[in-house]
Amino acid sequence: MSTQTEIDAHFAALTTDGCNQPVAWLRTARNLLSGAEAIMTVVNAGRRLIGHPDVERTAEEDDLVSRSVQTVGQALMLYAFAIECLFKAVYLKADGVLYVNGTVNKLSGVSISHDLLQVCDAVGLKDYFDQDQKTVLDRLTLWTEIGRYPAPLKSTRYGHKLLDNGWMYMRGIWSYTDEVT
């Protein structure tokens, strides 16, 4: 019979080998994208109902609208995590190592967890993105926090301002008009 220490060592070795394979990170990215797409199906169904305010909705339709508004942030969070996994798969494909002794190590140069611009730079991909694409990565990074928590971990990390109507505008909540004005 194996001791717990032997079992733990065996599992750590299996995990380390498997988690340093790009395909493992690609599989996780695909699963995250599937989850995001499932949420976006609900979001888009709700958006279609929002577009017709003059039509009386049933209670079920009101619930769908509510869920679509409430879960769009979680879809964006899953998209952001999927992109992060894709970046890490590229890093591993270039002979990088992420998983050591049962722990995922931070990439060199990444000081803030899940910061897509930092991860992109750390894996050598930053030069492949134009400024608009980098802006999207920056905005998605916000959702890695507010998709899980009620607010960013540090309120000063993201630009925000109080609007005349009392709502707070955060730069992660954007539209095309926000970008061009």
Coordinates of N, CA and C in Angstrom, one line a residue:
M1 N 0.8 -1.2 0.0 CA 0.0 0.0 0.0 C 0.9 1.2 0.0
S2 N 0.5 2.2 -0.8 CA 1.3 3.5 -0.9 C 0.9 4.4 0.3
T3 N 1.9 5.2 0.7 CA 1.7 6.2 1.7 C 1.1 7.4 1.0
Q4 N 0.5 8.3 1.8 CA -0.1 9.5 1.3 C 1.0 10.3 0.6
T5 N 2.2 10.4 1.2 CA 3.3 11.1 0.6 C 3.6 10.6 -0.8
E6 N 3.7 9.3 -0.9 CA 4.0 8.7 -2.2 C 2.9 9.0 -3.3
I7 N 1.6 8.9 -2.8 CA 0.5 9.2 -3.7 C 0.6 10.7 -4.1
D8 N 0.8 11.6 -3.2 CA 0.9 13.0 -3.5 C 2.1 13.3 -4.5
A9 N 3.2 12.6 -4.3 CA 4.4 12.8 -5.2 C 4.0 12.3 -6.6
H10 N 3.4 11.2 -6.7 CA 3.0 10.6 -8.0 C 2.0 11.5 -8.7
F11 N 1.0 12.0 -8.0 CA 0.0 12.9 -8.6 C 0.7 14.2 -9.0
A12 N 1.6 14.8 -8.2 CA 2.3 16.0 -8.5 C 3.1 15.8 -9.8
A13 N 3.8 14.6 -10.0 CA 4.6 14.4 -11.2 C 3.7 14.3 -12.4
L14 N 2.5 13.6 -12.3 CA 1.6 13.4 -13.4 C 1.0 14.8 -13.8
T15 N 0.6 15.6 -12.8 CA 0.1 16.9 -13.0 C 1.1 17.8 -13.6
T16 N 2.3 17.8 -13.1 CA 3.3 18.7 -13.7 C 3.6 18.4 -15.2
D17 N 3.7 17.1 -15.5 CA 3.9 16.7 -16.9 C 2.7 17.1 -17.8
G18 N 1.5 16.8 -17.3 CA 0.4 17.1 -18.1 C 0.1 18.6 -18.2
C19 N 0.3 19.4 -17.2 CA 0.0 20.8 -17.2 C 1.0 21.6 -17.9
N20 N 2.1 21.0 -18.3 CA 3.1 21.8 -19.0 C 3.0 21.4 -20.5
Q21 N 1.9 20.8 -20.9 CA 1.7 20.5 -22.3 C 0.7 21.5 -22.9
P22 N 1.0 22.1 -24.0 CA 0.2 23.1 -24.6 C -1.3 22.7 -24.8
V23 N -1.4 21.4 -25.2 CA -2.8 20.9 -25.4 C -3.7 21.0 -24.2
A24 N -3.1 20.8 -23.0 CA -3.9 20.9 -21.8 C -4.5 22.4 -21.7
W25 N -3.7 23.3 -22.0 CA -4.1 24.7 -21.9 C -5.1 25.1 -23.1
L26 N -4.9 24.5 -24.2 CA -5.8 24.7 -25.3 C -7.2 24.1 -25.0
R27 N -7.2 22.9 -24.4 CA -8.4 22.2 -24.0 C -9.2 23.1 -23.0
T28 N -8.4 23.6 -22.0 CA -9.1 24.5 -21.0 C -9.6 25.8 -21.7
A29 N -8.9 26.3 -22.6 CA -9.4 27.5 -23.4 C -10.7 27.2 -24.1
R30 N -10.7 26.0 -24.8 CA -11.9 25.6 -25.5 C -13.1 25.5 -24.5
N31 N -12.9 24.9 -23.4 CA -13.9 24.7 -22.4 C -14.4 26.1 -21.9
L32 N -13.5 27.0 -21.6 CA -13.9 28.3 -21.2 C -14.7 29.0 -22.3
L33 N -14.3 28.9 -23.5 CA -15.0 29.5 -24.6 C -16.4 28.9 -24.7
S34 N -16.5 27.6 -24.5 CA -17.9 27.0 -24.6 C -18.8 27.5 -23.5
G35 N -18.2 27.7 -22.3 CA -19.0 28.3 -21.2 C -19.5 29.7 -21.5
A36 N -18.5 30.5 -22.1 CA -18.8 31.9 -22.5 C -19.9 31.9 -23.5
E37 N -19.8 31.1 -24.5 CA -20.8 31.0 -25.6 C -22.2 30.6 -25.1
A38 N -22.2 29.7 -24.1 CA -23.5 29.3 -23.5 C -24.1 30.5 -22.8
I39 N -23.3 31.2 -22.1 CA -23.9 32.4 -21.4 C -24.3 33.4 -22.5
M40 N -23.5 33.6 -23.5 CA -23.9 34.6 -24.5 C -25.2 34.2 -25.3
T41 N -25.5 33.0 -25.3 CA -26.8 32.6 -25.9 C -27.9 33.2 -25.1
V42 N -27.8 33.1 -23.8 CA -28.9 33.7 -22.9 C -28.8 35.3 -23.1
V43 N -27.6 35.8 -23.1 CA -27.5 37.3 -23.2 C -28.1 37.8 -24.5
N44 N -27.8 37.1 -25.6 CA -28.4 37.5 -26.9 C -29.9 37.4 -26.9
A45 N -30.4 36.3 -26.3 CA -31.9 36.1 -26.3 C -32.5 37.3 -25.5
G46 N -31.9 37.7 -24.4 CA -32.4 38.8 -23.6 C -32.3 40.1 -24.4
R47 N -31.2 40.3 -25.1 CA -31.0 41.5 -25.8 C -32.1 41.7 -26.9
R48 N -32.5 40.6 -27.5 CA -33.5 40.7 -28.5 C -34.8 41.2 -27.9
L49 N -35.1 40.8 -26.7 CA -36.3 41.3 -26.0 C -36.2 42.7 -25.5
I50 N -35.0 43.1 -25.1 CA -34.7 44.5 -24.7 C -35.0 45.4 -25.9
G51 N -34.7 45.0 -27.1 CA -34.8 45.8 -28.2 C -36.3 46.2 -28.6
H52 N -37.2 45.6 -27.9 CA -38.6 45.9 -28.2 C -39.4 46.3 -26.9
P53 N -39.1 47.5 -26.4 CA -39.7 48.0 -25.1 C -41.2 48.2 -25.2
D54 N -41.7 48.3 -26.4 CA -43.2 48.6 -26.5 C -44.0 47.3 -26.5
V55 N -43.3 46.1 -26.5 CA -44.0 44.9 -26.5 C -44.1 44.4 -25.0
E56 N -45.3 44.0 -24.6 CA -45.4 43.5 -23.2 C -44.8 42.1 -23.1
R57 N -44.0 42.0 -22.0 CA -43.3 40.7 -21.9 C -43.9 39.9 -20.8
T58 N -43.7 38.6 -20.9 CA -44.2 37.6 -19.8 C -43.2 37.7 -18.7
A59 N -43.5 37.1 -17.5 CA -42.6 37.0 -16.4 C -41.3 36.2 -16.8
E60 N -41.5 35.2 -17.6 CA -40.3 34.4 -18.0 C -39.4 35.2 -18.9
E61 N -40.0 36.1 -19.8 CA -39.2 36.9 -20.6 C -38.5 38.0 -19.8
D62 N -39.2 38.5 -18.8 CA -38.5 39.5 -17.9 C -37.3 38.9 -17.2
D63 N -37.5 37.6 -16.8 CA -36.5 36.9 -16.1 C -35.3 36.7 -17.0
L64 N -35.6 36.4 -18.3 CA -34.5 36.2 -19.3 C -33.8 37.5 -19.5
V65 N -34.5 38.6 -19.6 CA -33.8 39.9 -19.8 C -32.9 40.2 -18.6
S66 N -33.4 39.9 -17.4 CA -32.6 40.1 -16.2 C -31.4 39.3 -16.2
R67 N -31.5 38.0 -16.5 CA -30.3 37.1 -16.5 C -29.3 37.5 -17.6
S68 N -29.8 38.0 -18.7 CA -28.9 38.4 -19.8 C -28.1 39.6 -19.3
V69 N -28.7 40.5 -18.6 CA -27.9 41.7 -18.2 C -27.0 41.3 -17.0
Q70 N -27.4 40.4 -16.2 CA -26.6 40.0 -15.0 C -25.4 39.1 -15.4
T71 N -25.4 38.4 -16.5 CA -24.4 37.4 -16.7 C -23.4 37.8 -17.9
V72 N -23.6 38.9 -18.5 CA -22.7 39.3 -19.6 C -21.3 39.5 -19.1
G73 N -21.1 40.0 -17.8 CA -19.8 40.1 -17.2 C -19.1 38.8 -17.0
Q74 N -19.9 37.8 -16.7 CA -19.3 36.4 -16.5 C -18.8 35.8 -17.8
A75 N -19.6 36.1 -18.9 CA -19.1 35.7 -20.2 C -17.8 36.4 -20.6
L76 N -17.7 37.7 -20.4 CA -16.5 38.4 -20.7 C -15.3 37.9 -19.9
M77 N -15.6 37.5 -18.6 CA -14.6 36.9 -17.7 C -14.1 35.6 -18.3
L78 N -15.0 34.8 -18.8 CA -14.6 33.5 -19.4 C -13.8 33.7 -20.7
Y79 N -14.2 34.6 -21.5 CA -13.5 34.9 -22.7 C -12.0 35.4 -22.3
A80 N -11.9 36.2 -21.3 CA -10.6 36.7 -20.9 C -9.7 35.5 -20.4
F81 N -10.3 34.7 -19.6 CA -9.5 33.5 -19.1 C -9.1 32.6 -20.2
A82 N -10.0 32.4 -21.2 CA -9.7 31.6 -22.4 C -8.5 32.2 -23.2
I83 N -8.5 33.5 -23.4 CA -7.4 34.1 -24.0 C -6.1 33.9 -23.2
E84 N -6.2 34.1 -21.9 CA -5.0 33.8 -21.1 C -4.5 32.4 -21.3
C85 N -5.4 31.4 -21.3 CA -4.9 30.0 -21.5 C -4.3 29.9 -22.9
L86 N -4.8 30.5 -23.9 CA -4.2 30.4 -25.3 C -2.8 31.0 -25.2
F87 N -2.6 32.2 -24.6 CA -1.3 32.8 -24.5 C -0.3 31.8 -23.8
K88 N -0.8 31.2 -22.7 CA 0.1 30.2 -22.0 C 0.4 29.0 -22.8
A89 N -0.5 28.6 -23.7 CA -0.3 27.4 -24.5 C 0.9 27.8 -25.5
V90 N 0.8 29.0 -26.0 CA 1.9 29.5 -26.9 C 3.2 29.5 -26.2
Y91 N 3.2 29.9 -24.9 CA 4.4 30.0 -24.1 C 5.0 28.6 -23.9
L92 N 4.1 27.6 -23.6 CA 4.5 26.2 -23.4 C 5.1 25.6 -24.7
K93 N 4.4 26.0 -25.8 CA 4.9 25.4 -27.1 C 6.3 25.9 -27.4
A94 N 6.7 27.0 -26.9 CA 8.0 27.6 -27.1 C 9.0 27.1 -26.0
D95 N 8.6 25.9 -25.4 CA 9.5 25.3 -24.4 C 9.4 26.0 -23.0
G96 N 8.4 26.7 -22.7 CA 8.2 27.3 -21.4 C 7.8 26.3 -20.4
V97 N 7.8 26.6 -19.2 CA 7.4 25.7 -18.1 C 6.5 26.6 -17.2
L98 N 5.3 26.2 -16.9 CA 4.4 26.9 -16.0 C 4.2 26.2 -14.7
Y99 N 4.1 24.9 -14.8 CA 3.7 24.1 -13.6 C 4.9 23.3 -13.0
V100 N 5.2 23.7 -11.8 CA 6.3 23.1 -11.1 C 5.9 22.7 -9.7
N101 N 6.2 21.4 -9.3 CA 5.9 20.9 -8.0 C 4.5 21.2 -7.5
G102 N 3.5 21.0 -8.4 CA 2.1 21.1 -8.1 C 1.6 22.5 -8.0
T103 N 2.3 23.5 -8.6 CA 1.9 24.9 -8.5 C 2.1 25.5 -9.9
V104 N 1.1 26.3 -10.3 CA 1.3 27.1 -11.5 C 2.1 28.4 -11.1
N105 N 3.2 28.5 -11.8 CA 4.1 29.7 -11.5 C 3.6 30.9 -12.3
K106 N 3.8 32.1 -11.8 CA 3.5 33.3 -12.6 C 4.6 33.4 -13.6
L107 N 4.2 34.0 -14.8 CA 5.1 34.3 -15.8 C 6.0 35.4 -15.4
S108 N 7.3 35.4 -15.8 CA 8.2 36.5 -15.5 C 7.6 37.8 -16.2
G109 N 7.6 38.8 -15.5 CA 7.1 40.1 -16.0 C 5.6 40.3 -15.8
V110 N 4.9 39.4 -15.1 CA 3.5 39.5 -14.9 C 3.3 39.8 -13.4
S111 N 3.0 41.1 -13.1 CA 2.9 41.4 -11.6 C 1.5 41.4 -11.1
I112 N 0.5 41.4 -12.1 CA -0.9 41.4 -11.7 C -1.5 40.2 -12.3
S113 N -2.1 39.4 -11.5 CA -2.7 38.1 -12.0 C -3.8 38.4 -13.1
H114 N -3.7 37.6 -14.1 CA -4.7 37.7 -15.2 C -4.7 38.9 -16.0
D115 N -3.6 39.8 -15.9 CA -3.5 41.0 -16.8 C -3.1 40.5 -18.2
L116 N -4.1 40.6 -19.1 CA -3.9 40.0 -20.4 C -2.7 40.7 -21.2
L117 N -2.6 42.0 -21.0 CA -1.5 42.7 -21.7 C -0.1 42.3 -21.1
Q118 N 0.0 42.1 -19.8 CA 1.2 41.6 -19.2 C 1.5 40.2 -19.7
V119 N 0.5 39.3 -19.7 CA 0.7 37.9 -20.1 C 1.1 37.9 -21.6
C120 N 0.4 38.7 -22.4 CA 0.7 38.8 -23.8 C 2.2 39.2 -24.0
D121 N 2.6 40.1 -23.3 CA 4.0 40.6 -23.4 C 5.0 39.5 -22.9
A122 N 4.6 38.9 -21.8 CA 5.5 37.9 -21.2 C 5.8 36.7 -22.1
V123 N 4.8 36.4 -22.9 CA 4.9 35.2 -23.8 C 5.4 35.6 -25.2
G124 N 5.7 36.9 -25.3 CA 6.3 37.3 -26.6 C 5.4 37.6 -27.7
L125 N 4.1 37.9 -27.4 CA 3.1 38.1 -28.5 C 2.7 39.5 -28.6
K126 N 3.1 40.4 -27.8 CA 2.6 41.8 -27.8 C 2.8 42.5 -29.1
D127 N 3.8 42.2 -29.8 CA 4.1 42.9 -31.1 C 3.1 42.4 -32.2
Y128 N 2.4 41.4 -32.0 CA 1.5 40.9 -33.0 C 0.1 41.5 -32.9
F129 N -0.1 42.4 -31.9 CA -1.4 43.0 -31.7 C -1.3 44.5 -32.0
D130 N -2.3 45.0 -32.7 CA -2.4 46.5 -32.9 C -3.0 47.1 -31.7
Q131 N -3.0 48.5 -31.7 CA -3.5 49.2 -30.5 C -4.9 48.9 -30.2
D132 N -5.8 48.7 -31.2 CA -7.2 48.4 -30.9 C -7.3 47.1 -30.2
Q133 N -6.6 46.1 -30.7 CA -6.6 44.8 -30.0 C -6.0 44.8 -28.6
K134 N -5.0 45.6 -28.4 CA -4.5 45.8 -27.0 C -5.5 46.4 -26.1
T135 N -6.3 47.3 -26.7 CA -7.3 48.0 -25.9 C -8.4 47.0 -25.4
V136 N -8.7 46.1 -26.3 CA -9.7 45.0 -26.0 C -9.1 44.1 -24.9
L137 N -7.8 43.7 -25.0 CA -7.2 42.9 -24.0 C -7.2 43.6 -22.6
D138 N -6.9 44.9 -22.7 CA -6.9 45.7 -21.4 C -8.3 45.7 -20.8
R139 N -9.3 45.9 -21.6 CA -10.7 46.0 -21.1 C -11.2 44.6 -20.6
L140 N -10.8 43.6 -21.3 CA -11.2 42.2 -20.8 C -10.5 41.9 -19.5
T141 N -9.3 42.4 -19.2 CA -8.6 42.2 -18.0 C -9.5 42.6 -16.8
L142 N -10.2 43.7 -16.9 CA -11.1 44.2 -15.9 C -12.1 43.1 -15.5
W143 N -12.6 42.4 -16.5 CA -13.7 41.5 -16.3 C -13.2 40.2 -15.6
T144 N -11.8 40.0 -15.5 CA -11.3 38.9 -14.8 C -11.5 39.1 -13.3
E145 N -11.7 40.4 -12.9 CA -12.0 40.7 -11.5 C -13.5 41.0 -11.3
I146 N -14.1 41.9 -12.1 CA -15.5 42.2 -11.8 C -16.5 41.1 -12.3
G147 N -16.0 40.1 -13.0 CA -16.8 38.9 -13.3 C -16.9 38.0 -12.1
R148 N -15.9 38.1 -11.2 CA -15.9 37.3 -10.0 C -16.3 38.0 -8.7
Y149 N -16.0 39.3 -8.6 CA -16.2 40.1 -7.4 C -17.1 41.3 -7.7
P150 N -17.7 41.9 -6.7 CA -18.6 43.0 -7.0 C -17.9 44.3 -7.5
A151 N -16.6 44.3 -7.3 CA -15.8 45.5 -7.8 C -14.4 45.1 -8.1
P152 N -13.6 45.9 -8.8 CA -12.2 45.6 -8.9 C -11.5 45.4 -7.6
L153 N -10.4 44.6 -7.5 CA -9.7 44.4 -6.3 C -9.1 45.7 -5.8
K154 N -8.7 46.6 -6.7 CA -8.2 47.9 -6.3 C -8.9 48.9 -7.2
S155 N -9.7 49.8 -6.5 CA -10.6 50.7 -7.2 C -9.8 51.7 -8.1
T156 N -8.5 51.9 -7.7 CA -7.8 52.9 -8.5 C -7.1 52.3 -9.7
R157 N -7.2 51.0 -9.9 CA -6.5 50.3 -11.0 C -7.1 50.6 -12.3
Y158 N -8.4 50.8 -12.3 CA -9.2 51.1 -13.6 C -9.7 52.5 -13.5
G159 N -9.7 53.2 -14.6 CA -10.2 54.5 -14.7 C -11.7 54.5 -14.4
H160 N -12.3 55.4 -13.7 CA -13.7 55.5 -13.5 C -14.1 56.9 -13.2
K161 N -15.3 57.2 -13.4 CA -15.8 58.6 -13.1 C -17.3 58.4 -12.8
L162 N -17.8 59.4 -12.0 CA -19.2 59.4 -11.6 C -19.9 60.2 -12.7
L163 N -21.0 59.6 -13.2 CA -21.8 60.3 -14.2 C -22.9 61.2 -13.6
D164 N -23.4 62.1 -14.3 CA -24.4 63.0 -13.8 C -25.6 62.3 -13.2
N165 N -26.0 61.1 -13.7 CA -27.1 60.4 -13.2 C -26.8 59.6 -12.0
G166 N -25.6 59.7 -11.4 CA -25.2 59.0 -10.2 C -24.6 57.6 -10.5
W167 N -24.6 57.1 -11.7 CA -24.0 55.8 -12.0 C -22.5 56.0 -12.2
M168 N -21.7 55.0 -11.8 CA -20.3 55.0 -12.0 C -19.9 54.4 -13.3
Y169 N -19.1 55.1 -14.1 CA -18.6 54.6 -15.4 C -17.2 54.0 -15.2
M170 N -17.0 52.8 -15.5 CA -15.7 52.2 -15.5 C -15.2 51.9 -16.9
R171 N -13.9 52.1 -17.1 CA -13.5 51.9 -18.5 C -13.6 50.5 -19.1
G172 N -13.9 49.6 -18.3 CA -14.1 48.2 -18.8 C -15.5 48.1 -19.4
I173 N -16.4 49.0 -19.1 CA -17.7 49.0 -19.7 C -17.7 50.0 -20.8
W174 N -17.6 49.5 -22.0 CA -17.3 50.5 -23.1 C -18.2 50.2 -24.3
S175 N -18.2 51.1 -25.2 CA -18.8 51.0 -26.5 C -17.9 51.6 -27.5
Y176 N -18.3 51.5 -28.7 CA -17.5 52.1 -29.8 C -17.4 53.6 -29.6
T177 N -18.5 54.2 -29.2 CA -18.6 55.6 -29.0 C -17.6 56.1 -27.9
D178 N -17.4 55.3 -26.9 CA -16.5 55.6 -25.8 C -15.1 55.6 -26.3
E179 N -14.8 54.8 -27.3 CA -13.4 54.7 -27.8 C -13.1 55.8 -28.8
V180 N -14.0 56.3 -29.5 CA -13.8 57.3 -30.5 C -14.0 58.8 -30.0
T181 N -14.6 58.9 -28.8 CA -14.8 60.3 -28.3 C -13.8 60.6 -27.2

